[in-house]
Coordinates of N, CA and C in Angstrom, one line a residue:
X1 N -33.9 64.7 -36.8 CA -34.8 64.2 -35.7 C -36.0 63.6 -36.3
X2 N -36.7 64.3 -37.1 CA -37.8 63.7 -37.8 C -37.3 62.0 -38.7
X3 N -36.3 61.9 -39.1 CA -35.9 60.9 -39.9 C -35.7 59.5 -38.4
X4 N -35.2 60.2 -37.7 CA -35.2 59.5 -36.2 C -36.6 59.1 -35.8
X5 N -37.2 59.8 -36.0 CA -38.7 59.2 -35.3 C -39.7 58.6 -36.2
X6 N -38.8 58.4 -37.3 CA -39.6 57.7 -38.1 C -38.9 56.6 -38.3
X7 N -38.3 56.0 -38.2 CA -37.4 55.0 -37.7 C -38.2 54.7 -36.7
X8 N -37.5 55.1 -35.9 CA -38.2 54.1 -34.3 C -39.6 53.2 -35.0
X9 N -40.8 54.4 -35.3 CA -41.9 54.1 -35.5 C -42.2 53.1 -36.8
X10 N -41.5 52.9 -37.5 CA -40.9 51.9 -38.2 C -40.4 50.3 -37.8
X11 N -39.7 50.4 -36.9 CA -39.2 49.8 -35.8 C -40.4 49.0 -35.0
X12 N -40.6 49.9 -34.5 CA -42.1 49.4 -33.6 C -43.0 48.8 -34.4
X13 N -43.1 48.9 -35.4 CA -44.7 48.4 -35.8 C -44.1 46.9 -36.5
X14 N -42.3 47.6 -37.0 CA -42.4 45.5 -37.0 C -42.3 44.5 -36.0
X15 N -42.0 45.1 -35.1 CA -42.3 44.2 -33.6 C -43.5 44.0 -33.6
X16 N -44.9 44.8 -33.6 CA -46.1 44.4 -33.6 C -46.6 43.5 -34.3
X17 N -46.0 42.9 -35.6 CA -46.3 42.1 -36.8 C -46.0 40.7 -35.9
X18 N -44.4 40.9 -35.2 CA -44.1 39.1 -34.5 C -44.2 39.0 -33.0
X19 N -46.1 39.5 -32.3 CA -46.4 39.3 -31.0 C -46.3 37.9 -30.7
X20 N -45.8 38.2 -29.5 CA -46.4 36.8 -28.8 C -47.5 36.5 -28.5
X21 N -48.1 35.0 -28.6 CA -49.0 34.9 -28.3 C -49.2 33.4 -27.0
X22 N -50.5 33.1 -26.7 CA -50.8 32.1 -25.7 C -51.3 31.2 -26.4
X23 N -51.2 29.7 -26.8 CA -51.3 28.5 -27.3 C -52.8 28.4 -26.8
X24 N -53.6 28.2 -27.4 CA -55.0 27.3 -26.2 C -54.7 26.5 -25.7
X25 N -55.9 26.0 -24.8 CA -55.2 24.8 -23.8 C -55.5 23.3 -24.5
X26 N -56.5 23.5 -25.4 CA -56.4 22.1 -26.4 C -55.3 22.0 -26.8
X27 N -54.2 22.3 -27.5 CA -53.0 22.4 -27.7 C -51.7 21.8 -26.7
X28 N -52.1 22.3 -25.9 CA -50.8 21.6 -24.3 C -51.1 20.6 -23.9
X29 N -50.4 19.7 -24.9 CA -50.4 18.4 -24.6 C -49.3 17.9 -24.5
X30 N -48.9 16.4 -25.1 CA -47.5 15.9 -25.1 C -47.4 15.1 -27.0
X31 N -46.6 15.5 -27.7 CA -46.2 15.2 -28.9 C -45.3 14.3 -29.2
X32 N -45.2 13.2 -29.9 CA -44.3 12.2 -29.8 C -43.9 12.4 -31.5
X33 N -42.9 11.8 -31.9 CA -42.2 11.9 -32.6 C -40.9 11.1 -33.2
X34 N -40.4 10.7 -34.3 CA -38.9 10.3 -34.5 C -37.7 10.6 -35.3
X35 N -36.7 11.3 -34.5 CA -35.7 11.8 -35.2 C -35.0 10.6 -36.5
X36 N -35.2 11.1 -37.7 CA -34.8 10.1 -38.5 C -33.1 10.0 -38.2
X37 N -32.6 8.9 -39.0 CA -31.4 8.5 -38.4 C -30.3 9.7 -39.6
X38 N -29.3 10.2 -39.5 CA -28.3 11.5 -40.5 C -26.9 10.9 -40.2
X39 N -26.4 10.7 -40.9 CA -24.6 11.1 -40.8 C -24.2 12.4 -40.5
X40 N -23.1 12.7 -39.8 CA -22.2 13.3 -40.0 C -20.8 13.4 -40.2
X41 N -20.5 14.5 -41.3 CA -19.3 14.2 -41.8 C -17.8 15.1 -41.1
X42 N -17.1 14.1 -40.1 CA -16.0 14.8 -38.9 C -15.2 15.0 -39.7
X43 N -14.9 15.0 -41.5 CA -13.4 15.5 -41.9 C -12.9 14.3 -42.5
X44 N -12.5 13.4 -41.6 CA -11.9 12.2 -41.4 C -12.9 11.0 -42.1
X45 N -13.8 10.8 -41.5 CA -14.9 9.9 -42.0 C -16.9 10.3 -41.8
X46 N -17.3 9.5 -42.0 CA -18.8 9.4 -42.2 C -19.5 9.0 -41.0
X47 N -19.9 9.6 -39.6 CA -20.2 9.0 -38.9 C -21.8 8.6 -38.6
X48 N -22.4 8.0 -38.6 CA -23.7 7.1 -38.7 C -24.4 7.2 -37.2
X49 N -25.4 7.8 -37.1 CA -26.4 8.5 -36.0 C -27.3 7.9 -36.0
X50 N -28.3 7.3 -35.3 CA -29.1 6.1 -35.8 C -30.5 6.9 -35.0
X51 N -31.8 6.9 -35.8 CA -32.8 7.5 -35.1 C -33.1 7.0 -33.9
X52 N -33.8 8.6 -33.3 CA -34.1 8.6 -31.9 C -35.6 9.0 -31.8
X53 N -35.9 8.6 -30.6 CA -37.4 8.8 -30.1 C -37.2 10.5 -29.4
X54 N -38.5 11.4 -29.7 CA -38.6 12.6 -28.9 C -39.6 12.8 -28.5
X55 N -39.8 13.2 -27.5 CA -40.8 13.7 -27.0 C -41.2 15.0 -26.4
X56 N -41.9 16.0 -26.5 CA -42.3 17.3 -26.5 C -43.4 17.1 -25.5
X57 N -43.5 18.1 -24.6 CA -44.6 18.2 -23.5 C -44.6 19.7 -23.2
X58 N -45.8 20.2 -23.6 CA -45.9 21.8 -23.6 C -46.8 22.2 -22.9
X59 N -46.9 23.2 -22.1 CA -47.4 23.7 -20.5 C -47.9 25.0 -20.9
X60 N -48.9 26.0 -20.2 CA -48.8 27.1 -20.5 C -47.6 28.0 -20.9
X61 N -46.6 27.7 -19.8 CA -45.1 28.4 -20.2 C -44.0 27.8 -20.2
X62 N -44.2 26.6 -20.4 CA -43.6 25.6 -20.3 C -42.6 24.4 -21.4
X63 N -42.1 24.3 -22.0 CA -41.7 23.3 -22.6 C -40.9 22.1 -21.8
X64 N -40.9 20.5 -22.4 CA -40.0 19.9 -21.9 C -39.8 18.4 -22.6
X65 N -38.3 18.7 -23.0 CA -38.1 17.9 -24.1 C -37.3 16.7 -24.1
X66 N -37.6 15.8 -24.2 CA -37.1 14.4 -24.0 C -36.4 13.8 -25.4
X67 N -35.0 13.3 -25.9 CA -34.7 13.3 -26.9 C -33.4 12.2 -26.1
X68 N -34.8 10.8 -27.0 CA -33.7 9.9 -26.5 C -34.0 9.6 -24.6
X69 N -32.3 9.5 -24.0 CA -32.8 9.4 -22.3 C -32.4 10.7 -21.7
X70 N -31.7 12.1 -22.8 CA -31.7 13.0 -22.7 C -33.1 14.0 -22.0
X71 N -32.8 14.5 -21.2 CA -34.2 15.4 -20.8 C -34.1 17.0 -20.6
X72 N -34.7 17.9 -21.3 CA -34.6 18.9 -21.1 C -36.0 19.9 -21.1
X73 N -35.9 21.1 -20.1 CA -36.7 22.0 -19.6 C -36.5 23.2 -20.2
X74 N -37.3 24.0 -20.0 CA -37.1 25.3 -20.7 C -38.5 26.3 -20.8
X75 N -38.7 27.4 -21.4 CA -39.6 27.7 -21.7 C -39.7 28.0 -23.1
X76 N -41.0 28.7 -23.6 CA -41.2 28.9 -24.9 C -42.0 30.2 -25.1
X77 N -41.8 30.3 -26.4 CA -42.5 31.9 -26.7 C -43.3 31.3 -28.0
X78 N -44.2 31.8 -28.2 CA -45.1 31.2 -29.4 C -45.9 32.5 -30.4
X79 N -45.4 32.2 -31.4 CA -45.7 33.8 -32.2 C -46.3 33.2 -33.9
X80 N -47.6 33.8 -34.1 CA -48.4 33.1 -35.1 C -47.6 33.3 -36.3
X81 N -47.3 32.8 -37.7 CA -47.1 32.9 -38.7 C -48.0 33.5 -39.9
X82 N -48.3 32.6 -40.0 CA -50.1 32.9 -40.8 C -51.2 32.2 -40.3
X83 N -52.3 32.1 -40.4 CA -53.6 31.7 -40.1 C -53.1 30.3 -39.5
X84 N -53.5 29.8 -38.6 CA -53.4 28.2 -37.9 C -51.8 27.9 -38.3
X85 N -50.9 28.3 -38.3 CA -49.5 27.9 -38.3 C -48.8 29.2 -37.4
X86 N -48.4 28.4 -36.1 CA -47.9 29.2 -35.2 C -46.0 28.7 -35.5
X87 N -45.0 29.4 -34.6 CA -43.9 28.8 -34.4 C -43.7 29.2 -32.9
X88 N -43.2 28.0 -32.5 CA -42.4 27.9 -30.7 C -41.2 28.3 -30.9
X89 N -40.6 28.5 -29.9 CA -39.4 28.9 -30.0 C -38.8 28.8 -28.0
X90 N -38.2 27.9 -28.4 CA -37.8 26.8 -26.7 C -36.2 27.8 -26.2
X91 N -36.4 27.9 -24.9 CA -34.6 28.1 -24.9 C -34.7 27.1 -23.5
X92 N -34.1 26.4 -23.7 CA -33.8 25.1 -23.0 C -32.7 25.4 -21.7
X93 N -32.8 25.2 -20.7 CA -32.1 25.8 -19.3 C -30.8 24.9 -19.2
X94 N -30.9 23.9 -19.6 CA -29.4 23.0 -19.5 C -28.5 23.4 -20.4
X95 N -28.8 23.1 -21.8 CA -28.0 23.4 -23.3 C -27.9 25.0 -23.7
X96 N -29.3 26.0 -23.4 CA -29.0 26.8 -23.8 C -29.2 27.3 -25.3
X97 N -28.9 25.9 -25.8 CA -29.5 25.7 -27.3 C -31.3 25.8 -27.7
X98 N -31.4 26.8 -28.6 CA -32.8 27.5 -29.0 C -33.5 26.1 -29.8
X99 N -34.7 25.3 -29.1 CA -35.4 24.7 -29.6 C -36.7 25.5 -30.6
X100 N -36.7 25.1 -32.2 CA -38.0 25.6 -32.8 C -38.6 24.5 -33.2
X101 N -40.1 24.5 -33.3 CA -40.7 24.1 -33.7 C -42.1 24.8 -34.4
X102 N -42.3 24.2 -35.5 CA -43.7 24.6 -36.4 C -45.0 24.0 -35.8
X103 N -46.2 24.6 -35.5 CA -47.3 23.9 -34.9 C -48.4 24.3 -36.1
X104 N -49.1 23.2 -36.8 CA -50.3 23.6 -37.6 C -51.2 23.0 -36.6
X105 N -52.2 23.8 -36.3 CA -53.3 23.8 -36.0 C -54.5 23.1 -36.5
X106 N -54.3 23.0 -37.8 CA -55.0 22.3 -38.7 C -55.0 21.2 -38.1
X107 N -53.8 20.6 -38.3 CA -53.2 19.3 -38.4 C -53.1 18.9 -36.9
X108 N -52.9 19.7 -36.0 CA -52.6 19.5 -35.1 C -51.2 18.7 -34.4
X109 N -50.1 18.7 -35.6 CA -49.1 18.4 -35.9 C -48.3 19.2 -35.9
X110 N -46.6 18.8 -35.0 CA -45.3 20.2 -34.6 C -44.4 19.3 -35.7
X111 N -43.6 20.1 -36.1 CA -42.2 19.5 -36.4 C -41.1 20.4 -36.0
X112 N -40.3 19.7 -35.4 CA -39.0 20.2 -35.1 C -38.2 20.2 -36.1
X113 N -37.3 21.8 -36.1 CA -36.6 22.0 -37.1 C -34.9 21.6 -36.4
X114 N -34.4 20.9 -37.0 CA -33.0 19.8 -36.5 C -32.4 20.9 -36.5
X115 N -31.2 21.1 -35.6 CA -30.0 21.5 -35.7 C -29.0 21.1 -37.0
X116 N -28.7 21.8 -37.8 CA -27.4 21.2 -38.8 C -26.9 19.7 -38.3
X117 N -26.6 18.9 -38.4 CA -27.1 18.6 -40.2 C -28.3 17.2 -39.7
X118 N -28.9 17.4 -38.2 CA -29.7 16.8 -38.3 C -31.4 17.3 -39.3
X119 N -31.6 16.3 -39.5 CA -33.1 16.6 -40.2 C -34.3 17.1 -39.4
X120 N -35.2 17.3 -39.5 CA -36.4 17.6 -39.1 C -36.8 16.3 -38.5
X121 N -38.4 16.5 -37.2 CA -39.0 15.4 -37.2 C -40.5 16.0 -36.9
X122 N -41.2 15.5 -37.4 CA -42.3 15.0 -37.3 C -42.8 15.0 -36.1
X123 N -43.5 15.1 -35.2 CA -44.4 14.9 -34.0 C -46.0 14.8 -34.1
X124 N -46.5 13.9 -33.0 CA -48.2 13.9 -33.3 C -48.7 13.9 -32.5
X125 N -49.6 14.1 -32.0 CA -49.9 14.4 -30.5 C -50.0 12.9 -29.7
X126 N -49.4 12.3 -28.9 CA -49.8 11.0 -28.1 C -50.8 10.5 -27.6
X127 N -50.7 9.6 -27.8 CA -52.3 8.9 -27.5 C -52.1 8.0 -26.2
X128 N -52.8 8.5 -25.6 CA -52.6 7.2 -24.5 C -53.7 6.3 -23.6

């Protein structure tokens, strides 16, 4: 029992290490970005994906992601890493498929981390 409860409490305190947190509101804006262009290889041949435009729009609880004429909604959970580098973490309501992205603070710059065997991209905040 003792080996049990020290566990749990083990348990517990690394959950407390990856809290969620609330973005400021200087931050909830809309981020533009471009997927570079990647092959993928079906077996058979080399097929050629040509870069796309994305776009990111982030809300208090909100995400909503544009890729291409593709549109997708969802929410996000946002959990600090180290000092001014937070990570998002999207689950998208259509796909289902878990959107991440990196936000430096610094920089004020996200990048999205690609699904296999797409690459990363870049985002910057839009100017309009």
């Amino acid at each position: 029992m003792k080996y049990f409860s020290i566990g749990c409490a083990l348990l517990l305190s690394g959950f407390s290490f990856s809290q969620t947190i609330r973005l400021k509101k200087k931050y909830l804006k809309t981020y533009e970005g471009q997927i570079p262009a990647y092959s993928i290889n079906t077996g058979v041949a080399l097929q050629e994906v040509a870069a796309v435009k994305i776009e990111l729009a982030l809300t208090k609880d909100s995400m909503y992601v544009t890729v291409g004429k593709a549109k997708y909604a969802g929410t996000y959970v946002a959990t600090k890493e180290i000092k001014n580098e937070y990570q998002l973490i999207g689950t998208m309501e259509q796909s289902g498929i878990k959107e991440v992205f990196q936000f430096s603070a610094k920089t004020g710059e996200l990048t999205r981390k690609g699904i296999f065997p797409q690459p990363d991209a870049a985002l910057k905040p839009k100017q309009d």
